[in-house]
Amino acid sequence: MKGYMLIGGKRVFKKEEIEITFPYDNSLVGTIPRGDEKDAELAVEAAELGFKKLKEMTPYDRFRALERAARLLSRRSKEFAQLLTLEVGKTIKEAMGEVGRAVNTITLSAEEAKRVLGEEVRFDAAPGVKGKVGFYRRVPLGVIGCITPFNFPLNLTCHKVAPALAAGNSVVIKPSENTSLTVIKLAELLIEAGFPPEAVNVITGYGEEVGDALVRNEKVRMITFTGSVETGKVIMKRGGLKKYAMELGSNAGVYVDSDQREKLSLIAQKVALGGFTLAGQVCISVQRVFVHKDLYEDFLEKLCAFTQRLKVGDPRREDVDVGPVIDKGAADRIMEWIEEAVSLGGEVACGGRRLGETLIEPTVLKGVPRQAKVVSKEVFGPVIVVNQVSSLEEAIEAINDSPYGLQAGIFTNSLKGALKFSEEVECGGIMVNEIPTFRVDQMPYGGVKESGIGREGPKFAIEEMTEIKTICFDSSF
Ligand code: NAP
């Protein structure tokens, strides 16, 4: 597929192109134009016009257009899933799952389009004020820059674009250079569904070039970003006075309490799923597991049994569970981190081998010290580290010993323990008797500490993407 930028509804091609390759075998999937500063400027200008045109659409019109978009996407599920598999390298099962979630995210945003509400302000509740009545409304910001990562190009772009449009904002999207083709198709679908072409723009190319120009543009009222902590920090430094929503990385932790012997198999299965889905390239992948010492060896045995059953290989095949990581550079780094963990005293409980340029065996490490990168940083690969602890308090301390705070989980029968965990663990979301990887698209989702700022989930994203305007009438004048 020859990709293009979408600026004001026009397809824009460039002489200089970037190749998109299939992570499994490096074969060519398509090309995208290498956009530059001028393209970002033109896209923002188009989006300003798009914002004006959106004002002619009522909330009901926006609801209808989003509903139509959800239906169109649902009808084209297979086509989108196949492209996702080729761009991201995710298995076809995972890709179908992502399309289903994206349909839901658009539908939830359609519903929210009808509920962008303010409330009455009691001006006369201040001393000496009489005859003044009024309210506040939530109004759209204007042009929103949406910068998205490679791992869920469809659903995570929907989490930004659909609430933005629901609230009446126009967008300029800068997708990951690895996975832009899916996003171009999504933008065309939104226009087909009824949004003004100027309201949905896509610019493609390198983050440091066209992405940076979007961030620095003063006409952009907000940057909603999902990606790594490092890039998030750069964006906030360079972007100046505008709003930001930051959905960043993590090294999610989960605790298995001593009273979980009966459910240990089920927990091990959930942990394997949470750690190895999309080859571990999920922001809330299970990375650090802390098991009570009484169950430690049994848990490891069960986790390895499940892990070794996972089929690794070509993600286009229906029977494959774990596909490749995004590129050779990522695979090199993950293998180095595994080696470092072993050199610091950790052991490989199972897996640990590289099966191809981008294929890594699902790997369970045990007894790894905290300073190892596989514990202290975000692995973003198929690696789970299991360590033993002696108490809930020790688990809480270990989970909090992280720069990140996106989601955490606990398996316990103790209500008191679960409450203590949920109060003391510093994260945006706590899952009780569930892995930290659990997410539904309507819930408030986002992190604390270096995991981010703001919340997604259409209702909550709309709060971030609107401003409060206060209106006061003097009825006695
Ligand atoms: P990334 O390298 O930070 O890139 C994310 C996006 O930022 C890409 O579109 C990238 O463009 C762009 N970019 C890079 N430098 C930029 C700059 N200076 N100015 C503007 N844009 C710039 O992240 P990734 O590798 O794609 O994704 C993995 C990361 O995303 C992980 O850390 C993961 O935890 C995080 N993530 C978080 C969530 C969440 O909801 N919290 C969800 C999914 C992923 P190029 O691709 O062209 O460089």
Coordinates of C-alpha atoms and ligand atoms in Angstrom, one line a residue:
M1 CA 0.0 0.0 0.0
K2 CA 1.3 3.4 -1.0
G3 CA 0.5 5.6 2.0
Y4 CA -0.2 9.3 1.9
M5 CA -0.9 12.1 4.3
L6 CA -4.5 13.4 4.6
I7 CA -4.5 17.2 4.8
G8 CA -7.8 19.0 4.5
G9 CA -9.2 15.8 2.9
K10 CA -6.6 15.8 0.2
R11 CA -4.1 12.9 -0.3
V12 CA -0.6 14.3 -0.1
F13 CA 2.4 12.3 -1.4
K14 CA 6.1 13.2 -1.1
K15 CA 9.2 12.3 -3.1
E16 CA 10.8 11.1 0.1
E17 CA 9.2 8.0 1.6
I18 CA 9.6 5.7 4.6
E19 CA 9.2 2.0 4.2
I20 CA 6.9 0.0 6.5
T21 CA 7.9 -3.6 6.9
F22 CA 6.3 -6.7 8.4
P23 CA 8.2 -7.3 11.7
Y24 CA 8.1 -11.1 11.3
D25 CA 10.2 -11.3 8.1
N26 CA 11.1 -7.7 7.2
S27 CA 9.1 -7.9 3.9
L28 CA 7.7 -4.6 2.5
V29 CA 4.1 -3.7 3.6
G30 CA 4.0 -0.2 2.1
T31 CA 5.4 3.2 2.2
I32 CA 4.5 6.6 3.8
P33 CA 5.6 10.1 2.9
R34 CA 8.3 11.7 5.0
G35 CA 6.4 14.8 6.2
D36 CA 8.1 17.9 7.3
E37 CA 7.4 21.2 9.2
K38 CA 5.5 22.7 6.3
D39 CA 3.1 19.7 6.2
A40 CA 2.5 20.0 9.9
E41 CA 1.7 23.7 9.4
L42 CA -0.7 23.0 6.5
A43 CA -2.4 20.3 8.5
V44 CA -3.0 22.6 11.5
E45 CA -4.3 25.3 9.2
A46 CA -6.8 22.8 7.7
A47 CA -7.8 21.6 11.1
E48 CA -8.5 25.2 12.1
L49 CA -11.0 25.3 9.2
G50 CA -12.2 21.9 10.3
F51 CA -12.9 23.2 13.8
K52 CA -15.1 25.9 12.3
K53 CA -17.0 23.4 10.2
L54 CA -17.5 21.1 13.2
K55 CA -19.4 23.9 14.9
E56 CA -22.1 23.4 12.4
M57 CA -22.6 19.9 13.6
T58 CA -24.8 19.4 16.6
P59 CA -24.0 16.9 19.3
Y60 CA -26.6 14.7 17.7
D61 CA -24.9 15.0 14.3
R62 CA -21.5 14.0 15.8
F63 CA -23.2 11.1 17.6
R64 CA -24.6 9.9 14.3
A65 CA -21.3 10.3 12.5
L66 CA -19.4 8.3 15.1
E67 CA -22.1 5.6 15.2
R68 CA -21.7 5.3 11.4
A69 CA -17.9 5.1 11.8
A70 CA -18.3 2.3 14.3
R71 CA -20.5 0.4 11.9
L72 CA -18.2 0.9 9.0
L73 CA -15.2 -0.3 11.0
S74 CA -17.1 -3.3 12.2
R75 CA -18.0 -4.2 8.6
R76 CA -14.3 -4.0 7.6
S77 CA -12.9 -5.8 10.7
K78 CA -11.0 -8.4 8.7
E79 CA -9.3 -5.9 6.3
F80 CA -8.2 -3.7 9.3
A81 CA -7.0 -6.8 11.3
Q82 CA -4.9 -8.1 8.4
L83 CA -3.2 -4.7 8.0
L84 CA -2.6 -4.5 11.8
T85 CA -0.9 -7.9 11.7
L86 CA 1.4 -6.8 8.9
E87 CA 2.3 -3.4 10.4
V88 CA 2.6 -4.3 14.1
G89 CA 3.4 -8.1 13.8
K90 CA 0.6 -8.9 16.3
T91 CA -1.2 -12.2 15.8
I92 CA -4.3 -12.3 13.8
K93 CA -6.3 -13.2 16.9
E94 CA -4.8 -10.1 18.7
A95 CA -5.6 -7.9 15.7
M96 CA -9.2 -9.0 15.6
G97 CA -9.4 -8.2 19.3
E98 CA -8.0 -4.7 18.7
V99 CA -10.5 -4.0 15.9
G100 CA -13.4 -5.1 18.2
R101 CA -12.2 -2.8 20.9
A102 CA -11.8 0.1 18.5
V103 CA -15.4 -0.3 17.4
N104 CA -16.4 -0.2 21.1
T105 CA -14.3 2.9 21.7
I106 CA -15.9 4.8 18.9
T107 CA -19.4 3.7 20.0
L108 CA -18.6 4.8 23.6
S109 CA -17.5 8.2 22.2
A110 CA -20.7 8.5 20.1
E111 CA -22.7 8.0 23.3
E112 CA -20.6 10.6 25.1
A113 CA -21.2 13.2 22.4
K114 CA -24.7 13.6 23.8
R115 CA -23.4 14.2 27.4
V116 CA -20.8 17.0 27.1
L117 CA -22.4 18.8 30.0
G118 CA -22.0 21.7 32.4
E119 CA -24.2 22.6 35.4
E120 CA -25.8 25.6 37.1
V121 CA -23.6 28.0 39.0
R122 CA -25.3 29.6 42.1
F123 CA -24.0 33.1 41.8
D124 CA -26.4 34.2 44.4
A125 CA -24.7 32.0 47.0
A126 CA -22.0 34.7 47.3
P127 CA -22.7 37.5 49.9
G128 CA -24.5 40.4 48.4
V129 CA -25.3 38.9 45.0
K130 CA -28.9 39.0 43.8
G131 CA -30.6 38.4 40.5
K132 CA -27.7 36.8 38.8
V133 CA -28.3 33.4 37.2
G134 CA -26.0 31.3 35.1
F135 CA -24.2 28.1 34.3
Y136 CA -21.0 26.7 32.9
R137 CA -20.6 24.7 29.8
R138 CA -17.9 22.5 28.4
V139 CA -16.6 23.8 25.2
P140 CA -14.1 22.2 22.7
L141 CA -10.5 23.4 22.7
G142 CA -9.9 23.7 19.0
V143 CA -7.2 21.8 17.2
I144 CA -5.8 18.8 19.0
G145 CA -2.6 17.0 18.1
C146 CA -2.8 13.3 18.6
I147 CA 0.5 11.4 18.7
T148 CA 0.2 7.6 18.9
P149 CA 2.6 4.6 19.4
F150 CA 3.1 1.5 17.3
N151 CA 1.5 -1.2 19.6
F152 CA -2.2 -0.4 19.3
P153 CA -2.4 1.9 16.3
L154 CA -6.1 1.5 15.8
N155 CA -7.6 1.4 19.3
L156 CA -5.3 4.0 20.8
T157 CA -5.8 6.4 18.0
C158 CA -9.6 5.9 18.5
H159 CA -9.1 6.7 22.2
K160 CA -7.9 10.2 21.1
V161 CA -9.7 11.0 17.9
A162 CA -13.2 9.7 18.7
P163 CA -13.6 11.7 22.0
A164 CA -12.0 14.7 20.4
L165 CA -14.6 14.7 17.6
A166 CA -17.4 13.8 20.0
A167 CA -16.6 17.0 21.9
G168 CA -16.3 19.1 18.7
N169 CA -12.5 19.4 18.4
S170 CA -10.7 18.9 15.1
V171 CA -7.5 16.7 15.0
V172 CA -4.1 16.4 13.4
I173 CA -2.9 12.8 13.9
K174 CA 0.8 11.8 13.9
P175 CA 0.9 8.0 14.0
S176 CA 4.0 5.9 14.7
E177 CA 6.1 5.7 11.6
N178 CA 5.9 1.9 11.8
T179 CA 2.1 1.7 11.9
S180 CA 0.8 4.7 9.9
L181 CA -1.2 2.8 7.2
T182 CA -3.8 1.6 9.7
V183 CA -4.3 5.2 10.9
I184 CA -4.7 6.6 7.4
K185 CA -7.4 4.1 6.7
L186 CA -9.2 5.0 10.0
A187 CA -9.1 8.7 9.2
E188 CA -10.7 8.1 5.8
L189 CA -13.3 6.0 7.4
L190 CA -14.2 8.9 9.8
I191 CA -14.5 11.3 6.9
E192 CA -16.7 8.8 5.0
A193 CA -18.9 8.5 8.1
G194 CA -19.7 12.2 7.9
F195 CA -17.0 14.4 9.6
P196 CA -15.7 17.4 7.6
P197 CA -12.5 16.3 5.8
E198 CA -10.7 19.3 7.3
A199 CA -11.5 18.0 10.8
V200 CA -9.5 14.8 10.5
N201 CA -5.9 15.2 9.3
V202 CA -3.0 12.8 9.3
I203 CA 0.6 13.7 8.9
T204 CA 3.2 11.0 8.5
G205 CA 7.0 10.7 9.0
Y206 CA 9.5 10.8 11.8
G207 CA 8.6 11.9 15.3
E208 CA 11.6 14.2 15.6
E209 CA 10.6 16.0 12.3
V210 CA 6.9 16.2 11.6
G211 CA 5.9 15.2 15.1
D212 CA 8.1 17.9 16.6
A213 CA 6.6 20.5 14.3
L214 CA 3.1 19.6 15.4
V215 CA 4.1 19.8 19.1
R216 CA 5.7 23.2 18.7
N217 CA 2.8 24.7 16.7
E218 CA 1.1 27.4 18.8
K219 CA -2.2 27.0 17.1
V220 CA -2.5 23.4 18.5
R221 CA -4.4 23.8 21.8
M222 CA -3.6 20.3 23.2
I223 CA -1.3 17.4 22.6
T224 CA -2.7 14.0 23.5
F225 CA 0.3 11.6 23.5
T226 CA 0.7 7.9 24.0
G227 CA 4.2 6.5 24.0
S228 CA 7.4 6.3 26.0
V229 CA 8.3 8.4 29.0
E230 CA 11.4 9.7 27.2
T231 CA 9.4 11.1 24.3
G232 CA 6.6 12.4 26.6
K233 CA 9.2 14.4 28.5
V234 CA 10.6 15.9 25.3
I235 CA 7.2 16.8 24.0
M236 CA 6.2 18.7 27.2
K237 CA 9.5 20.6 27.2
R238 CA 9.1 21.7 23.6
G239 CA 5.4 22.2 23.3
G240 CA 5.0 25.4 25.4
L241 CA 1.7 26.7 26.6
K242 CA -1.0 24.2 25.7
K243 CA -2.8 21.3 27.4
Y244 CA -1.3 17.8 27.6
A245 CA -2.5 14.3 28.2
M246 CA 0.3 11.8 28.6
E247 CA -0.2 8.1 28.5
L248 CA 3.2 6.6 29.1
G249 CA 5.0 3.4 30.0
S250 CA 5.2 1.2 33.0
N251 CA 6.7 -2.0 34.5
A252 CA 3.4 -3.3 36.0
G253 CA 3.6 -5.4 39.2
V254 CA 1.3 -8.0 40.7
Y255 CA 1.3 -9.7 44.1
V256 CA 0.1 -13.3 44.7
D257 CA -0.8 -13.8 48.4
S258 CA -0.2 -17.0 50.4
D259 CA -3.9 -17.9 50.5
Q260 CA -4.0 -18.5 46.7
R261 CA -2.9 -22.1 46.5
E262 CA -6.2 -23.4 45.1
K263 CA -6.3 -20.8 42.3
L264 CA -2.6 -20.9 41.5
S265 CA -3.0 -22.5 38.1
L266 CA -5.6 -20.0 37.0
I267 CA -3.4 -17.1 38.2
A268 CA -0.4 -18.5 36.4
Q269 CA -2.4 -18.7 33.2
K270 CA -3.6 -15.1 33.6
V271 CA -0.1 -13.9 34.3
A272 CA 1.3 -15.7 31.2
L273 CA -1.4 -14.1 29.1
G274 CA -0.8 -10.7 30.6
G275 CA 3.0 -10.9 30.1
F276 CA 3.1 -12.4 26.6
T277 CA 0.2 -10.9 24.8
L278 CA 1.6 -8.9 21.8
A279 CA 5.0 -10.3 22.8
G280 CA 4.8 -8.1 25.9
Q281 CA 4.6 -4.9 24.0
V282 CA 1.6 -3.6 26.1
C283 CA 2.0 -0.6 28.5
I284 CA 0.3 -2.7 31.2
S285 CA 2.1 -6.0 30.4
V286 CA 2.7 -8.1 33.5
Q287 CA 6.4 -7.5 34.1
R288 CA 7.1 -8.0 37.8
V289 CA 5.4 -10.8 39.8
F290 CA 5.8 -11.0 43.5
V291 CA 4.8 -14.3 45.0
H292 CA 4.5 -15.2 48.7
K293 CA 7.4 -17.5 49.6
D294 CA 5.0 -20.4 50.5
L295 CA 3.8 -20.6 46.9
Y296 CA 6.8 -19.3 45.0
E297 CA 8.2 -22.6 43.6
D298 CA 4.7 -24.0 42.7
F299 CA 3.8 -20.8 41.0
L300 CA 7.0 -20.8 38.9
E301 CA 6.4 -24.4 37.9
K302 CA 2.8 -23.7 36.7
L303 CA 3.8 -20.4 35.0
C304 CA 6.5 -22.1 33.0
A305 CA 4.2 -25.0 32.1
F306 CA 1.8 -22.5 30.5
T307 CA 4.5 -20.4 29.0
Q308 CA 6.1 -23.4 27.3
R309 CA 2.8 -24.3 25.7
L310 CA 2.6 -21.0 23.8
K311 CA 3.2 -21.2 20.1
V312 CA 5.7 -18.6 18.9
G313 CA 5.9 -17.8 15.2
D314 CA 4.3 -16.2 12.1
P315 CA 1.5 -14.0 13.4
R316 CA -0.6 -14.5 10.3
R317 CA -1.3 -18.1 11.4
E318 CA -4.4 -18.7 13.5
D319 CA -2.6 -21.1 15.8
V320 CA 0.2 -18.8 16.8
D321 CA 0.0 -17.2 20.3
V322 CA 3.1 -15.0 20.4
G323 CA 4.5 -13.1 17.4
P324 CA 7.6 -11.0 16.9
V325 CA 8.6 -7.7 18.6
I326 CA 8.5 -4.6 16.4
D327 CA 12.1 -4.6 15.0
K328 CA 15.6 -6.0 15.3
G329 CA 16.7 -3.1 17.5
A330 CA 14.0 -3.9 20.1
A331 CA 14.9 -7.6 20.1
D332 CA 18.6 -6.8 20.5
R333 CA 17.8 -4.6 23.5
I334 CA 15.5 -7.2 25.2
M335 CA 18.1 -9.9 24.8
E336 CA 20.8 -7.6 26.3
W337 CA 18.5 -7.0 29.3
I338 CA 17.9 -10.7 29.8
E339 CA 21.7 -11.3 29.7
E340 CA 22.2 -8.4 32.2
A341 CA 19.7 -9.9 34.6
V342 CA 21.5 -13.3 34.5
S343 CA 24.9 -11.6 35.0
L344 CA 23.5 -9.9 38.1
G345 CA 22.4 -13.2 39.7
G346 CA 19.0 -13.8 38.1
E347 CA 18.1 -17.2 36.6
V348 CA 16.1 -18.2 33.5
A349 CA 13.2 -20.3 34.6
C350 CA 12.1 -20.9 31.1
G351 CA 12.5 -19.5 27.6
G352 CA 15.3 -17.0 27.1
R353 CA 16.3 -17.9 23.6
R354 CA 16.1 -15.8 20.4
L355 CA 14.3 -17.7 17.7
G356 CA 14.8 -15.3 14.9
E357 CA 15.8 -11.7 14.2
T358 CA 12.6 -10.4 15.9
L359 CA 11.3 -13.5 17.6
I360 CA 12.0 -14.0 21.3
E361 CA 10.8 -17.0 23.3
P362 CA 8.4 -16.0 26.1
T363 CA 10.8 -15.8 29.0
V364 CA 10.3 -16.2 32.8
L365 CA 13.2 -15.0 35.0
K366 CA 13.5 -15.6 38.7
G367 CA 15.4 -14.1 41.6
V368 CA 16.4 -11.0 39.7
P369 CA 17.8 -8.1 41.7
R370 CA 16.0 -4.8 41.6
Q371 CA 18.8 -2.9 39.9
A372 CA 18.5 -5.1 36.8
K373 CA 16.9 -3.3 33.9
V374 CA 14.2 -6.0 33.4
V375 CA 12.9 -5.0 36.9
S376 CA 13.6 -1.3 37.1
K377 CA 12.7 -0.2 33.6
E378 CA 10.0 -1.0 31.1
V379 CA 11.0 -4.2 29.1
F380 CA 8.3 -3.9 26.4
G381 CA 9.1 -7.5 25.4
P382 CA 8.0 -11.1 26.3
V383 CA 9.7 -11.2 29.7
I384 CA 8.2 -11.8 33.1
V385 CA 10.3 -11.5 36.3
V386 CA 9.1 -13.6 39.3
N387 CA 10.5 -12.8 42.8
Q388 CA 9.5 -14.0 46.2
V389 CA 8.3 -11.9 49.1
S390 CA 7.5 -12.7 52.7
S391 CA 4.5 -10.4 53.3
L392 CA 2.0 -8.0 51.7
E393 CA 3.9 -5.0 53.1
E394 CA 7.1 -6.2 51.3
A395 CA 5.1 -6.6 48.0
I396 CA 3.7 -3.1 48.3
E397 CA 7.1 -1.7 48.9
A398 CA 8.6 -3.6 46.0
I399 CA 5.8 -2.6 43.6
N400 CA 6.1 1.1 44.6
D401 CA 9.9 0.9 44.1
S402 CA 9.4 2.1 40.5
P403 CA 9.4 5.4 38.6
Y404 CA 6.1 4.2 37.0
G405 CA 2.6 3.9 38.3
L406 CA 0.1 2.8 35.7
Q407 CA -1.7 -0.3 37.0
A408 CA -1.0 -3.0 39.6
G409 CA -2.8 -6.2 40.7
I410 CA -3.2 -8.4 43.7
F411 CA -4.6 -11.9 44.2
T412 CA -5.8 -12.5 47.7
N413 CA -8.8 -13.7 49.7
S414 CA -8.2 -11.0 52.3
L415 CA -10.5 -8.0 52.0
K416 CA -8.3 -6.1 54.5
G417 CA -5.2 -6.9 52.4
A418 CA -6.8 -5.9 49.2
L419 CA -7.9 -2.6 50.7
K420 CA -4.5 -1.9 52.1
F421 CA -2.9 -2.7 48.7
S422 CA -5.4 -0.4 46.8
E423 CA -4.7 2.4 49.2
E424 CA -0.9 2.2 49.4
V425 CA 0.1 1.2 45.9
E426 CA 0.9 4.3 43.8
C427 CA -0.9 3.6 40.5
G428 CA -3.7 4.9 38.4
G429 CA -5.6 1.6 38.5
I430 CA -5.6 -1.3 41.0
M431 CA -7.0 -4.7 40.0
V432 CA -8.1 -7.0 42.8
N433 CA -8.0 -10.7 41.9
E434 CA -7.1 -9.7 38.4
I435 CA -3.8 -9.0 36.5
P436 CA -2.8 -5.3 35.9
T437 CA -3.2 -5.9 32.2
F438 CA -7.0 -5.8 32.6
R439 CA -8.6 -2.8 30.9
V440 CA -12.0 -2.0 29.5
D441 CA -12.3 1.0 27.2
Q442 CA -14.9 3.0 29.2
M443 CA -13.0 3.0 32.5
P444 CA -10.8 5.9 33.5
Y445 CA -7.3 4.8 32.4
G446 CA -4.0 6.5 33.0
G447 CA -1.0 6.7 35.3
V448 CA 0.7 8.5 38.1
K449 CA 4.4 9.3 38.6
E450 CA 6.2 8.8 35.3
S451 CA 3.3 6.8 33.8
G452 CA 1.5 9.9 32.8
I453 CA -0.9 12.8 33.2
G454 CA -4.6 12.7 32.6
R455 CA -7.1 9.9 31.9
E456 CA -8.4 8.2 28.8
G457 CA -11.7 6.4 28.3
P458 CA -14.1 8.5 26.2
K459 CA -15.9 10.2 29.1
F460 CA -12.6 11.1 30.8
A461 CA -10.8 12.1 27.6
I462 CA -13.6 14.5 26.9
E463 CA -13.0 16.2 30.2
E464 CA -9.4 16.7 29.2
M465 CA -10.3 17.9 25.7
T466 CA -12.8 20.6 26.8
E467 CA -12.5 23.8 28.6
I468 CA -15.1 25.2 31.1
K469 CA -16.8 28.4 30.0
T470 CA -18.9 30.3 32.7
I471 CA -21.9 32.2 31.6
C472 CA -23.7 34.7 33.9
F473 CA -27.0 36.7 33.4
D474 CA -28.0 39.6 35.4
S475 CA -31.8 39.2 35.4
S476 CA -32.4 42.5 37.3
F477 CA -30.6 44.7 34.8
Ligands
NAP1 P1 7.6 6.3 21.3 O1 8.9 5.9 20.7 O2 7.6 7.2 22.4 O3 6.7 7.0 20.1 C1 5.4 7.4 20.2 C2 5.1 8.4 19.2 O4 5.8 9.6 19.4 C3 5.4 7.9 17.8 O5 4.4 8.4 16.9 C4 6.7 8.7 17.5 O6 7.0 8.9 16.2 C5 6.4 10.0 18.2 N1 7.6 10.8 18.5 C6 8.8 10.5 18.8 N2 9.6 11.5 19.0 C7 8.8 12.6 19.0 C8 9.0 14.0 19.1 N3 10.2 14.5 19.5 N4 7.9 14.9 19.0 C9 6.7 14.4 18.7 N5 6.5 13.0 18.5 C10 7.5 12.2 18.6 O7 6.8 5.0 21.7 P2 6.5 3.7 20.9 O8 7.8 2.9 20.9 O9 5.8 3.9 19.6 O10 5.5 3.0 21.9 C11 5.9 2.3 23.0 C12 5.7 3.1 24.3 O11 4.4 3.5 24.4 C13 5.9 2.3 25.6 O12 6.7 3.0 26.5 C14 4.5 2.0 26.1 O13 4.4 1.8 27.5 C15 3.9 3.3 25.7 N6 2.4 3.1 25.7 C16 1.6 3.6 26.7 C17 0.3 3.4 26.7 C18 -0.6 4.0 27.7 O14 -1.8 4.0 27.5 N7 -0.1 4.4 28.9 C19 -0.3 2.6 25.7 C20 0.5 2.1 24.7 C21 1.9 2.3 24.7 P3 8.0 7.8 15.4 O15 7.4 6.5 15.5 O16 7.9 8.3 14.0 O17 9.3 8.0 16.0

